[in-house]
Coordinates of C-alpha atoms in Angstrom, one line a residue:
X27 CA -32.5 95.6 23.6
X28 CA -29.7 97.4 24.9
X29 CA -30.2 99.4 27.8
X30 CA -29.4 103.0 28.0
X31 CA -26.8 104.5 30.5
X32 CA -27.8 107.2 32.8
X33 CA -24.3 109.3 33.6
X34 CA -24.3 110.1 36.8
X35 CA -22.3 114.2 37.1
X36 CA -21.4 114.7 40.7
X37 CA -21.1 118.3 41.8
X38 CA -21.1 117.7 45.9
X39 CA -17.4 119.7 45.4
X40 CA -18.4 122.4 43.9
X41 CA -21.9 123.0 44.7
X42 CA -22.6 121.4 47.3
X43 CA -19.2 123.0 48.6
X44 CA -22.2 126.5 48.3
X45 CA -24.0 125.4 51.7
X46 CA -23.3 128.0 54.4
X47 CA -20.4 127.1 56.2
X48 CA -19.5 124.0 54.1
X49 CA -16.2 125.0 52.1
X50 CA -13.7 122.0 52.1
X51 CA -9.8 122.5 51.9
X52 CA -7.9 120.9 48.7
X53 CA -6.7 117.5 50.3
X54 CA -10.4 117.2 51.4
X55 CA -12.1 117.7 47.8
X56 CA -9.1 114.9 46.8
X57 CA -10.3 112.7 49.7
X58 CA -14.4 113.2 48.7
X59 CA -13.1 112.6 44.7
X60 CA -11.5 109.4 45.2
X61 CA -14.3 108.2 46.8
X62 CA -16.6 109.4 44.1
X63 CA -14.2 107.7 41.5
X64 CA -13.7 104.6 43.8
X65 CA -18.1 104.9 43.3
X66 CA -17.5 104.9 39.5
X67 CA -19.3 108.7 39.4
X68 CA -18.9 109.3 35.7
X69 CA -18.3 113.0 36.1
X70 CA -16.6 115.0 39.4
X71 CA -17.4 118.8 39.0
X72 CA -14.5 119.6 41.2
X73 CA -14.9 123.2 41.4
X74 CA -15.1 127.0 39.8
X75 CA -11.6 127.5 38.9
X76 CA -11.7 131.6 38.5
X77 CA -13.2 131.7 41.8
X78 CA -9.8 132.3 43.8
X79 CA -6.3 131.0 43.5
X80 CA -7.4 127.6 46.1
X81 CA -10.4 126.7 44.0
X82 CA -8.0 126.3 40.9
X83 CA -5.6 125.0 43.0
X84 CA -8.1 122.4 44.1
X85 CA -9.7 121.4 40.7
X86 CA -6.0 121.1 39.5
X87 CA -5.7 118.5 42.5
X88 CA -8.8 116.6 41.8
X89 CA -7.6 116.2 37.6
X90 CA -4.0 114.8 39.1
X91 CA -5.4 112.5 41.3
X92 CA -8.3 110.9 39.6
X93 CA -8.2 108.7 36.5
X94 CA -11.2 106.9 35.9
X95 CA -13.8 109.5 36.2
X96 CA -14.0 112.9 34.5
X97 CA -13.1 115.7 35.9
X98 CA -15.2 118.8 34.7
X99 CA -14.5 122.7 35.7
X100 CA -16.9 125.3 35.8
X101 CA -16.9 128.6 33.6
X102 CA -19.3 131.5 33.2
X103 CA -19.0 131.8 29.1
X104 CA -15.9 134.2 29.8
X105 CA -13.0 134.0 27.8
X106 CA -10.5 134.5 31.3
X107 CA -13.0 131.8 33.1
X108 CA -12.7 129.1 29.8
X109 CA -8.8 129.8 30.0
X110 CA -8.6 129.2 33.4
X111 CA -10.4 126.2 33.3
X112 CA -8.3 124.8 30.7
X113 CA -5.9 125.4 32.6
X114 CA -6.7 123.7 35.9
X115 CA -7.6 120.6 33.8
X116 CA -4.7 120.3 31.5
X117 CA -3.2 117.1 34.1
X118 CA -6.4 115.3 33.7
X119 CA -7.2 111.4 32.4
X120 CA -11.0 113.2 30.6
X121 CA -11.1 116.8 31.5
X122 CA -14.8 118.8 31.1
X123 CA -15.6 122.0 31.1
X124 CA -18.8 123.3 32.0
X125 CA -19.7 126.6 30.6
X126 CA -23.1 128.7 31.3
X127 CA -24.8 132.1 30.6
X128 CA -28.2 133.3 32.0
X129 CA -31.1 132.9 28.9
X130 CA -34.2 134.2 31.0
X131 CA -35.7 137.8 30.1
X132 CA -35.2 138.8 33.8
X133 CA -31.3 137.4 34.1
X134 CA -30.1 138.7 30.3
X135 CA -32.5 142.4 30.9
X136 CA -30.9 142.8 34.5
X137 CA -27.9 141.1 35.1
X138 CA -26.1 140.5 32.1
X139 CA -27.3 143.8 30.0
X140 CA -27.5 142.0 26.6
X141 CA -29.7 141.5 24.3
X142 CA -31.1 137.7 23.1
X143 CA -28.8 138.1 20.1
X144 CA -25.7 138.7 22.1
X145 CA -26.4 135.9 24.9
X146 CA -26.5 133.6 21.6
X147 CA -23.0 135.0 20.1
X148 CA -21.5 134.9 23.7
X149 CA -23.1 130.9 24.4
X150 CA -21.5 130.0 20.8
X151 CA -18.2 131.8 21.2
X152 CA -17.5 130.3 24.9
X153 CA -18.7 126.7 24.0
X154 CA -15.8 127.2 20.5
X155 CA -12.8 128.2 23.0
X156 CA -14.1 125.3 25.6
X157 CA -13.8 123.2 22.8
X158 CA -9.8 124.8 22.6
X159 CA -8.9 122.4 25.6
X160 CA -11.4 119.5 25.7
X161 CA -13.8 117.9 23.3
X162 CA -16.0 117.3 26.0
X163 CA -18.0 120.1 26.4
X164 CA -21.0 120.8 28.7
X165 CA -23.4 123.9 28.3
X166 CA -26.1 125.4 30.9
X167 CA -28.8 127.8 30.3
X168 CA -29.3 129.3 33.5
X169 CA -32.6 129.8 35.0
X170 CA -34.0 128.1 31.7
X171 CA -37.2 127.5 33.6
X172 CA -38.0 131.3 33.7
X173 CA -36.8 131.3 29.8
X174 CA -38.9 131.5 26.7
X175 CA -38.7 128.1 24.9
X176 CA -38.3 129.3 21.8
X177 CA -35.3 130.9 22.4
X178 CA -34.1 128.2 24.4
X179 CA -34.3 125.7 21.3
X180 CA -32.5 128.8 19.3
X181 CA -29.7 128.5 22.2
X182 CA -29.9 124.9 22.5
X183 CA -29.3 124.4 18.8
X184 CA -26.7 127.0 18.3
X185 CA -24.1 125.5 21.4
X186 CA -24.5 121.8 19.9
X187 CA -23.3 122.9 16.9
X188 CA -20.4 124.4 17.8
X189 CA -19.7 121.3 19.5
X190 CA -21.4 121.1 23.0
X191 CA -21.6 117.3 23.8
X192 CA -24.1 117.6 26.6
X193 CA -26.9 120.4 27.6
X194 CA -28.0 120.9 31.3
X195 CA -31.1 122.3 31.6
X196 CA -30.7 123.7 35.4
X197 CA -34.2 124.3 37.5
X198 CA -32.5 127.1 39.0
X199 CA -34.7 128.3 41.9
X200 CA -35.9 124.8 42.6
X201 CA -39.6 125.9 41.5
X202 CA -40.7 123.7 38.8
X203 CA -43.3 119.9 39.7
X204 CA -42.2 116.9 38.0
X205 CA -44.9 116.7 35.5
X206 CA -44.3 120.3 34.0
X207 CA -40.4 119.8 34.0
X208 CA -40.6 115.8 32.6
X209 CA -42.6 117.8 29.4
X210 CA -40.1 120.6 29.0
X211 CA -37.2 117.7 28.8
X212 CA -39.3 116.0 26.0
X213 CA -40.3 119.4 24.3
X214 CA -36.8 120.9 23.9
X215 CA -35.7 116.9 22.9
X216 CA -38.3 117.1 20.3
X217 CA -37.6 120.4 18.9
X218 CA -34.5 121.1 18.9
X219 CA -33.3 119.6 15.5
X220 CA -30.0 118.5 16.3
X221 CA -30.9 117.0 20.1
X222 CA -29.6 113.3 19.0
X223 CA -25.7 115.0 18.9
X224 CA -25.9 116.0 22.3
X225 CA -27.0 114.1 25.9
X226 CA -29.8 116.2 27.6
X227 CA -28.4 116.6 31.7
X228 CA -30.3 118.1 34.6
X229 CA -29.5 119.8 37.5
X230 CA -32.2 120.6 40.4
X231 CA -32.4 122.4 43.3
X232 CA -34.3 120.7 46.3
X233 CA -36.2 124.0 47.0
X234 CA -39.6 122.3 47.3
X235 CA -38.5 119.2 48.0
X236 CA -39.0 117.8 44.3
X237 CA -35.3 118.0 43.3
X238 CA -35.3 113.6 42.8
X239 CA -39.0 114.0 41.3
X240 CA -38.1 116.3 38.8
X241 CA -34.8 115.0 38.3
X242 CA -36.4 111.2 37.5
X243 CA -39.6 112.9 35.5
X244 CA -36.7 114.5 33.4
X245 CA -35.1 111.3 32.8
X246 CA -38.8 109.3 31.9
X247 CA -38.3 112.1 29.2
X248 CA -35.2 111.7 28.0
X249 CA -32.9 112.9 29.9
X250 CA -29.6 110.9 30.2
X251 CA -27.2 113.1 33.0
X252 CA -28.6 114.0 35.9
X253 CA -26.2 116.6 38.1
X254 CA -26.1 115.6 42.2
X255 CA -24.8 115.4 45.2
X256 CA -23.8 113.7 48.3
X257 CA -27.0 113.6 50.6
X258 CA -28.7 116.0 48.8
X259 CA -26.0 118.9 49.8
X260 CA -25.7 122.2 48.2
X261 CA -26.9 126.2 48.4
X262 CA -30.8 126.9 50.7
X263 CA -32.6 123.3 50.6
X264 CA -29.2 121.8 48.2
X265 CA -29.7 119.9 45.1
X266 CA -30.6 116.6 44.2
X267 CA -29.5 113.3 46.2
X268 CA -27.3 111.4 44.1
X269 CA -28.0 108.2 46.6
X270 CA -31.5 108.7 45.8
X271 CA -31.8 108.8 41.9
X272 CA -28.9 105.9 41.8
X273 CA -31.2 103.9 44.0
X274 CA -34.7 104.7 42.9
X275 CA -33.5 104.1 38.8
X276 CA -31.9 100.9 40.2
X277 CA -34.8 99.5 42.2
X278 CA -37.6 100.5 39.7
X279 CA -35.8 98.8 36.4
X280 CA -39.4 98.2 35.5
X281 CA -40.3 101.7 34.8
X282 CA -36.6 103.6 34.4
X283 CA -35.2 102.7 30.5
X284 CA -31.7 102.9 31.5
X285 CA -29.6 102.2 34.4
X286 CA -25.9 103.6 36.0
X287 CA -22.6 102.0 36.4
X288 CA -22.3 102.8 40.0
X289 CA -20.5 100.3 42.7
X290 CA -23.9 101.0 44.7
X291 CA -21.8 99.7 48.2
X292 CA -19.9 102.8 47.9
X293 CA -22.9 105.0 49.0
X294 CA -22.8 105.0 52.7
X295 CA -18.8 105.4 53.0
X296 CA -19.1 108.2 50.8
X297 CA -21.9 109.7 52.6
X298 CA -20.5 109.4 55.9
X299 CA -17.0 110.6 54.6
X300 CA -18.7 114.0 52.9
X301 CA -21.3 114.3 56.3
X302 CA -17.8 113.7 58.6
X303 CA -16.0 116.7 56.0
X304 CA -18.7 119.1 55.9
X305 CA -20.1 119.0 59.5
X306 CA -23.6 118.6 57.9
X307 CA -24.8 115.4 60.0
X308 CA -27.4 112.9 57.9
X309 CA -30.5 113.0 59.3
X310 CA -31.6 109.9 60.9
X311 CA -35.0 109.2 58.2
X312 CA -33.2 110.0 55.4
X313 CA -33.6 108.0 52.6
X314 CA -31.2 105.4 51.9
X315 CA -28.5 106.8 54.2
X316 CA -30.1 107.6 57.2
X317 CA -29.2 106.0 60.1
X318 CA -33.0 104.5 60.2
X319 CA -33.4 103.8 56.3
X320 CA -33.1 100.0 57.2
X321 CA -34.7 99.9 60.9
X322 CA -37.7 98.2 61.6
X323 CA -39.7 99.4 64.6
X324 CA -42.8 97.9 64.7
X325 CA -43.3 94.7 65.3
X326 CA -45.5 93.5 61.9
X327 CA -42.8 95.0 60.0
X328 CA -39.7 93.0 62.0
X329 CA -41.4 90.0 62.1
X330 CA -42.3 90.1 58.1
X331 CA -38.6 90.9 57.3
X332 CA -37.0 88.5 59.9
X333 CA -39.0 85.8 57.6
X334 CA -38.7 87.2 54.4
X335 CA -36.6 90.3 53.9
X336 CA -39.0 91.4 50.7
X337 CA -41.9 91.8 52.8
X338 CA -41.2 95.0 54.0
X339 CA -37.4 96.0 52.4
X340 CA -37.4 96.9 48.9
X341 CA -33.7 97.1 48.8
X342 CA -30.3 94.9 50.5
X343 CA -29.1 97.3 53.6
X344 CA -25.5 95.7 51.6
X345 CA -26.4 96.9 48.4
X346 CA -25.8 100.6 49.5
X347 CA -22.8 99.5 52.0
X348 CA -24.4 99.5 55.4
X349 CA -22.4 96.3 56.0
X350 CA -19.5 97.9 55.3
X351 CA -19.2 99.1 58.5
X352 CA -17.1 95.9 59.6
X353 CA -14.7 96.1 62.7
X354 CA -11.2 96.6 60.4
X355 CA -8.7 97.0 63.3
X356 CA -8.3 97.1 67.4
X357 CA -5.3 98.4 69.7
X358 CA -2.6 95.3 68.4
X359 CA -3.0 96.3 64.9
X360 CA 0.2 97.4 63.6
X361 CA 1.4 100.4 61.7
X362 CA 1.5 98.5 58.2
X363 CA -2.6 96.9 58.9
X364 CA -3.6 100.5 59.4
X365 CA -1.6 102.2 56.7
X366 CA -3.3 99.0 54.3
X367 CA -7.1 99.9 55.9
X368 CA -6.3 103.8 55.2
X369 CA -5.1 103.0 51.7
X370 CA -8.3 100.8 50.5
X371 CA -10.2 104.0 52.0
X372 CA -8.2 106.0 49.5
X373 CA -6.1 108.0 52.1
X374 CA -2.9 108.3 51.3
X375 CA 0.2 110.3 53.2
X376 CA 2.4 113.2 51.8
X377 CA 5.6 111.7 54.2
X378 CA 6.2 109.0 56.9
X379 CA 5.8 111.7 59.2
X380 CA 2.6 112.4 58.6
X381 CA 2.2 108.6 58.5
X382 CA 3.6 108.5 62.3
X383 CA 1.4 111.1 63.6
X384 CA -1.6 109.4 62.4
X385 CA -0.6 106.2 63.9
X386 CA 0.3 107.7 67.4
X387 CA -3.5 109.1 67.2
X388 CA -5.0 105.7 66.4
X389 CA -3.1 104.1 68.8
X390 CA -4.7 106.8 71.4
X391 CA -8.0 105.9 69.9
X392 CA -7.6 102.1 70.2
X393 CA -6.6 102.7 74.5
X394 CA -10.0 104.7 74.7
X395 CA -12.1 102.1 72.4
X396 CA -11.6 98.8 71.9
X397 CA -13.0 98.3 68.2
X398 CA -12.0 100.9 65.5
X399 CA -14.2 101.3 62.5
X400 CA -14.3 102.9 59.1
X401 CA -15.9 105.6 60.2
X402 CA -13.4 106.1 63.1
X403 CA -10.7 106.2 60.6
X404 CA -12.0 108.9 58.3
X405 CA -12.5 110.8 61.6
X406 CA -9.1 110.3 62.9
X407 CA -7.6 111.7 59.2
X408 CA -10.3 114.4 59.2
X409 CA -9.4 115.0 62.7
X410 CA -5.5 115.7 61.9
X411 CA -6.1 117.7 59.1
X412 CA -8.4 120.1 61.4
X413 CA -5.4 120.6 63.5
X414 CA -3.2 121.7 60.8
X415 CA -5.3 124.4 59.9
X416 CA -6.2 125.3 63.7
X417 CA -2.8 127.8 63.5
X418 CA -4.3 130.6 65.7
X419 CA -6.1 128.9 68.2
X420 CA -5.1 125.2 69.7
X421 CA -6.6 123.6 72.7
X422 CA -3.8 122.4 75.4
X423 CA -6.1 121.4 78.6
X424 CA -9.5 121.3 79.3
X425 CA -10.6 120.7 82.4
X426 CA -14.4 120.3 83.5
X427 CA -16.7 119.9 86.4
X428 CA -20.5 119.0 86.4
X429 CA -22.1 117.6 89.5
X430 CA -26.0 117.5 90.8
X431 CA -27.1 120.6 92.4
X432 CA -23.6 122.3 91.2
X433 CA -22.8 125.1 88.5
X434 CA -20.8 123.3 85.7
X435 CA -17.3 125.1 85.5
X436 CA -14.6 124.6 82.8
X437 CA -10.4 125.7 83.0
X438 CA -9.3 126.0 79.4
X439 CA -5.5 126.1 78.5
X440 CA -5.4 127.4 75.1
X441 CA -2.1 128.4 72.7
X442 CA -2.7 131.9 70.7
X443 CA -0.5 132.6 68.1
X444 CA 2.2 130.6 70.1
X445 CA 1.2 132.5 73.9
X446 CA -0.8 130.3 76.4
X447 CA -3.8 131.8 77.8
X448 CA -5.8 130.7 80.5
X449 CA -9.3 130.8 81.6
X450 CA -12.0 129.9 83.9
X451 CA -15.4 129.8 83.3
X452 CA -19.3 129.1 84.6
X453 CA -22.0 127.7 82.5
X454 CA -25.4 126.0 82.5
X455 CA -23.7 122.6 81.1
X456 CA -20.5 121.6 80.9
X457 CA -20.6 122.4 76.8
X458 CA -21.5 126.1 77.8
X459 CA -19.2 126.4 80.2
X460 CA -16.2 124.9 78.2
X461 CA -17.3 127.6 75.6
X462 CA -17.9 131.0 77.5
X463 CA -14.0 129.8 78.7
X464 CA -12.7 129.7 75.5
X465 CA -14.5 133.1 74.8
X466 CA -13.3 134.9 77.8
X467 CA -9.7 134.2 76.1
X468 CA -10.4 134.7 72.3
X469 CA -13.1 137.7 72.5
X470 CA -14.3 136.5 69.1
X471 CA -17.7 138.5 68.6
X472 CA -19.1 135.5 67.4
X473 CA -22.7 133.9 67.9
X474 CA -23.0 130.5 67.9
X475 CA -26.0 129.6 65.2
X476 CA -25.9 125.8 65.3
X477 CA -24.6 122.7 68.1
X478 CA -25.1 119.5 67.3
X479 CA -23.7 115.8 68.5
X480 CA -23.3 112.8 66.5
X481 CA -21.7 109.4 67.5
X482 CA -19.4 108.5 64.2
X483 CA -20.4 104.6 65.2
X484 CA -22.5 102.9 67.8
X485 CA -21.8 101.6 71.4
X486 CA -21.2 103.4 74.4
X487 CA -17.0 103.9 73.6
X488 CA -17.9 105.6 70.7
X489 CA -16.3 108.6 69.2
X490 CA -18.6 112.0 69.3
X491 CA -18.1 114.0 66.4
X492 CA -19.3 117.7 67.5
X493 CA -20.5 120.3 64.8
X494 CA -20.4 123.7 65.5
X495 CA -21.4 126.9 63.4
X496 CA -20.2 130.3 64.0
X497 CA -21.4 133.7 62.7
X498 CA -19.9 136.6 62.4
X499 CA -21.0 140.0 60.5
X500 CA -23.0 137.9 58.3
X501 CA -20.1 135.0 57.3
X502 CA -20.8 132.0 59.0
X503 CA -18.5 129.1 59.3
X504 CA -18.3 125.1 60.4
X505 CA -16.2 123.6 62.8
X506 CA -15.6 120.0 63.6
X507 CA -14.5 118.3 66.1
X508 CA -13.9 114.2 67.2
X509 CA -13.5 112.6 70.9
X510 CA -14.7 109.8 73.1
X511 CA -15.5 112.4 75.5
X512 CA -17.6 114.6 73.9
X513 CA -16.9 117.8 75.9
X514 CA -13.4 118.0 73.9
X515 CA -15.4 117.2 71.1
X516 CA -17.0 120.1 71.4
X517 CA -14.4 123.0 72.7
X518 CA -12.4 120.8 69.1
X519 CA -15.3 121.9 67.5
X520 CA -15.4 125.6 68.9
X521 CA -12.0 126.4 68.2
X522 CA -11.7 124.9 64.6
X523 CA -14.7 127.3 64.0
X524 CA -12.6 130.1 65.6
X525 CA -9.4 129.2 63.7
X526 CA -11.5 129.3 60.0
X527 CA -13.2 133.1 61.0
X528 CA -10.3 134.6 61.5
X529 CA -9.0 133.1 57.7
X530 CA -10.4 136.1 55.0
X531 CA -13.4 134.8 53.1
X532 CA -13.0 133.3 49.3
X533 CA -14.9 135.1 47.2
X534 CA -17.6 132.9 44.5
X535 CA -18.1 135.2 41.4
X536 CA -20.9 133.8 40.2
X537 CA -24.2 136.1 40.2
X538 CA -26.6 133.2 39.7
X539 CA -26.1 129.1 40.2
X540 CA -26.4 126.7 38.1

């Protein structure tokens, strides 16, 4: 019998790129793509291309860059979204586009002020010009959970035969339980009359926890696309955990029909390089990422799997690429061994210049700790390409005091605009008083929402990578920041946030999500 294939649609870049404060810059969305494609995703969803001038120029980088996945672009069923669209995705190996329109009595009543027979017309006419630049063509019903299922067949039936290859049926608002949304998969399957032309796709928000569940009860119905992202990121509780359908379809071939074509030991890497981009850390009991998704603690469980791994492991830690995490280079490694490493991570650089600068870091990494990892590496790269956009604010000096029975106190040197500045500070830690200094110079009105410490690897030399979020009249921001010591870590952190406030806000024109 042969076994169906469940296409895997990634849309960490677009929206997962919707969580507060986690907007990525162009070279990052290439850096997160080429890992996708190195993971053999079958579709990137690199972005809204209307949204401003760097999301098109972003989804226009993705298409250049990648060749063996799709690239899809996302359009509201606009004529001006479609074109542009088309236009970002002209350089591409298999271009997408993704078009959607509201179908709920609520969304077409309030927000879109047309009638069912108009929303129809409009579905029809956008999926006709999609089909202008690319024969692969994707359609969404938004908030088809809240819609009448009738109509929905009526919608369903009408894009597929104007040539939409594949129908998302988004759960919106993250409300519906597996049970009720595996039986809406099979009911629209079964009665919509043409549902053998097209692949049936879902896309689910996590707002109840039950984006997998509903995601894999859609699939036991049918299904064969489910929409996802990078642990689980995306708008509120984010969407679906690509790491987790991949590996729950994989493990349980006894009760999934189908399986993907994922390289599987590509999970972690891209985890960690997405977690590393975004500043959203992974926590630590997450499900096959998580930093204790492979420990044992007690000691029936050890024991069982130091004699048998199946006793208590249902899947290899390998599998999913915790062994990837292999010493790769140390403080004799030469330029050409660590422009090699950085190119089998997919990084590659614009000039030699930016190839030396890299280098002189690394080789400033490899005096502070003796064993370099993966992990350092994406930091180091991530770590430049912070610096380049820190234009306003740079740290020069830091220097800090903490001692028993003593009130910490931090000296700052910072450059603004080009000016040093200086300041001294007192705080309750050495973190606080590192950031009330770099306050008393930049007087941003900010209020810091959100401090958190990870170590990018383990031992005690390891590198701290320091999130930090900012808010500011209701816009809030990440920044990042990587050190061995993690109080530059965190004034890094600080002033990146800083540097990306004072950069106007992109606007997303998109009323609803998909």
């Amino acid at each position: 019998m042969n076994q169906d294939k469940l296409i895997i649609f990634d849309t960490t870049l677009r929206d997962g790129e919707q969580s507060p404060g986690a907007s990525m810059t162009r070279d990052e969305k290439v850096r997160i793509a080429k890992a996708l494609e190195r993971m053999r995703v079958d579709v990137i969803e690199a972005g809204f291309p209307i949204a401003s001038p760097g999301d098109f120029e972003a989804v226009q980088a993705v298409a250049q860059a990648v060749r063996e996945s799709t690239v899809c672009g996302l359009a509201r069923a606009l004529d001006r979204d479609i074109d542009r669209a088309g236009e970002a995705l002209k350089d591409a190996a298999s271009a997408r586009i993704h078009t959607f329109i509201a179908t709920s009595p609520i969304h077409m009543k309030m927000k879109l002020r047309m009638s069912p027979d108009q929303v129809v017309e409009q579905a029809v006419h956008a999926v006709k010009r999609a089909r202008q630049y690319t024969d692969n063509v994707e359609f969404s019903p938004e908030d088809a959970g809240r819609s009448e299922i009738d109509f929905l067949c009526r919608v369903i039936e009408a894009v597929i035969d104007a040539g939409a290859r594949t129908v998302n049926i988004p759960d919106t608002v993250g409300y519906n339980v597996p049970q009720q949304f595996g039986e809406l998969i099979r009911t629209l399957i079964e009665r919509v009359p043409n549902a053998d032309k097209a692949v049936f796709s879902v896309h689910c928000h996590n707002d109840l926890g039950l984006a997998v569940a509903n995601s894999l009860a859609a699939v036991l119905n049918g299904a064969r696309q489910v929409e996802c992202t990078i642990n689980g990121l995306g708008e509120r509780a984010g969407n679906a955990a690509l790491e987790e359908v991949v590996m729950a379809v994989r493990t349980r071939q006894d009760v999934f029909p189908c399986d993907t074509g994922l390289d599987t030991s590509q999970i972690v890497p891209c985890s960690r390089l997405v977690s590393g981009i975004t500043g959203f850390p992974v926590q630590p009991n997450k499900a096959i990422v998580g930093a204790n998704a492979f420990a044992h603690e007690s000691g029936i469980h050890q024991d069982g799997v130091l004699k048998s791994r199946e006793t208590y492991e249902i899947m290899r830690a390998e599998d999913v690429g915790w062994t990837a995490n292999r010493i790769v280079l140390g403080k004799h490694s030469g330029r050409n061994a660590f422009r090699t490493r950085l190119r089998e991570l997919g990084i590659e650089f614009d000039s030699e210049e930016a190839l030396n600068e890299a280098f002189a870091r690394f080789k400033e990494l490899a005096d502070k700790k003796h064993e370099i990892y993966d992990e350092d590496l994406q930091a180091l790269v991530t770590e430049a390409a912070l610096e380049a956009e820190n234009e306003r604010y740079r740290l020069l000096a830091l220097r800090v005091c903490s001692e028993t029975g003593e009130t910490p106190t931090a000296e700052i040197t910072l450059s603004v605009d080009g000016e040093e500045r200086h300041a001294r500070e007192s705080g309750s830690g050495p973190v606080d008083a590192a950031f009330r200094a770099i306050e008393a110079v930049a007087h941003s009105g900010t209020e810091l929402q959100l401090y958190s410490v990870n170590n990018i690897t383990s031992g005690t030399d390891a590198q701290g990578e320091v999130t930090v979020r900012l808010e500011k009249a209701g816009r809030i921001v990440n920044g990042q920041g990587a050190d061995t010591d993690i109080v530059i870590a965190s004034a890094k952190a600080y002033i990146n946030a800083l540097n990306k406030i004072v950069i106007p806000e992109r606007e997303h024109p998109q009323l609803g999500d998909v």
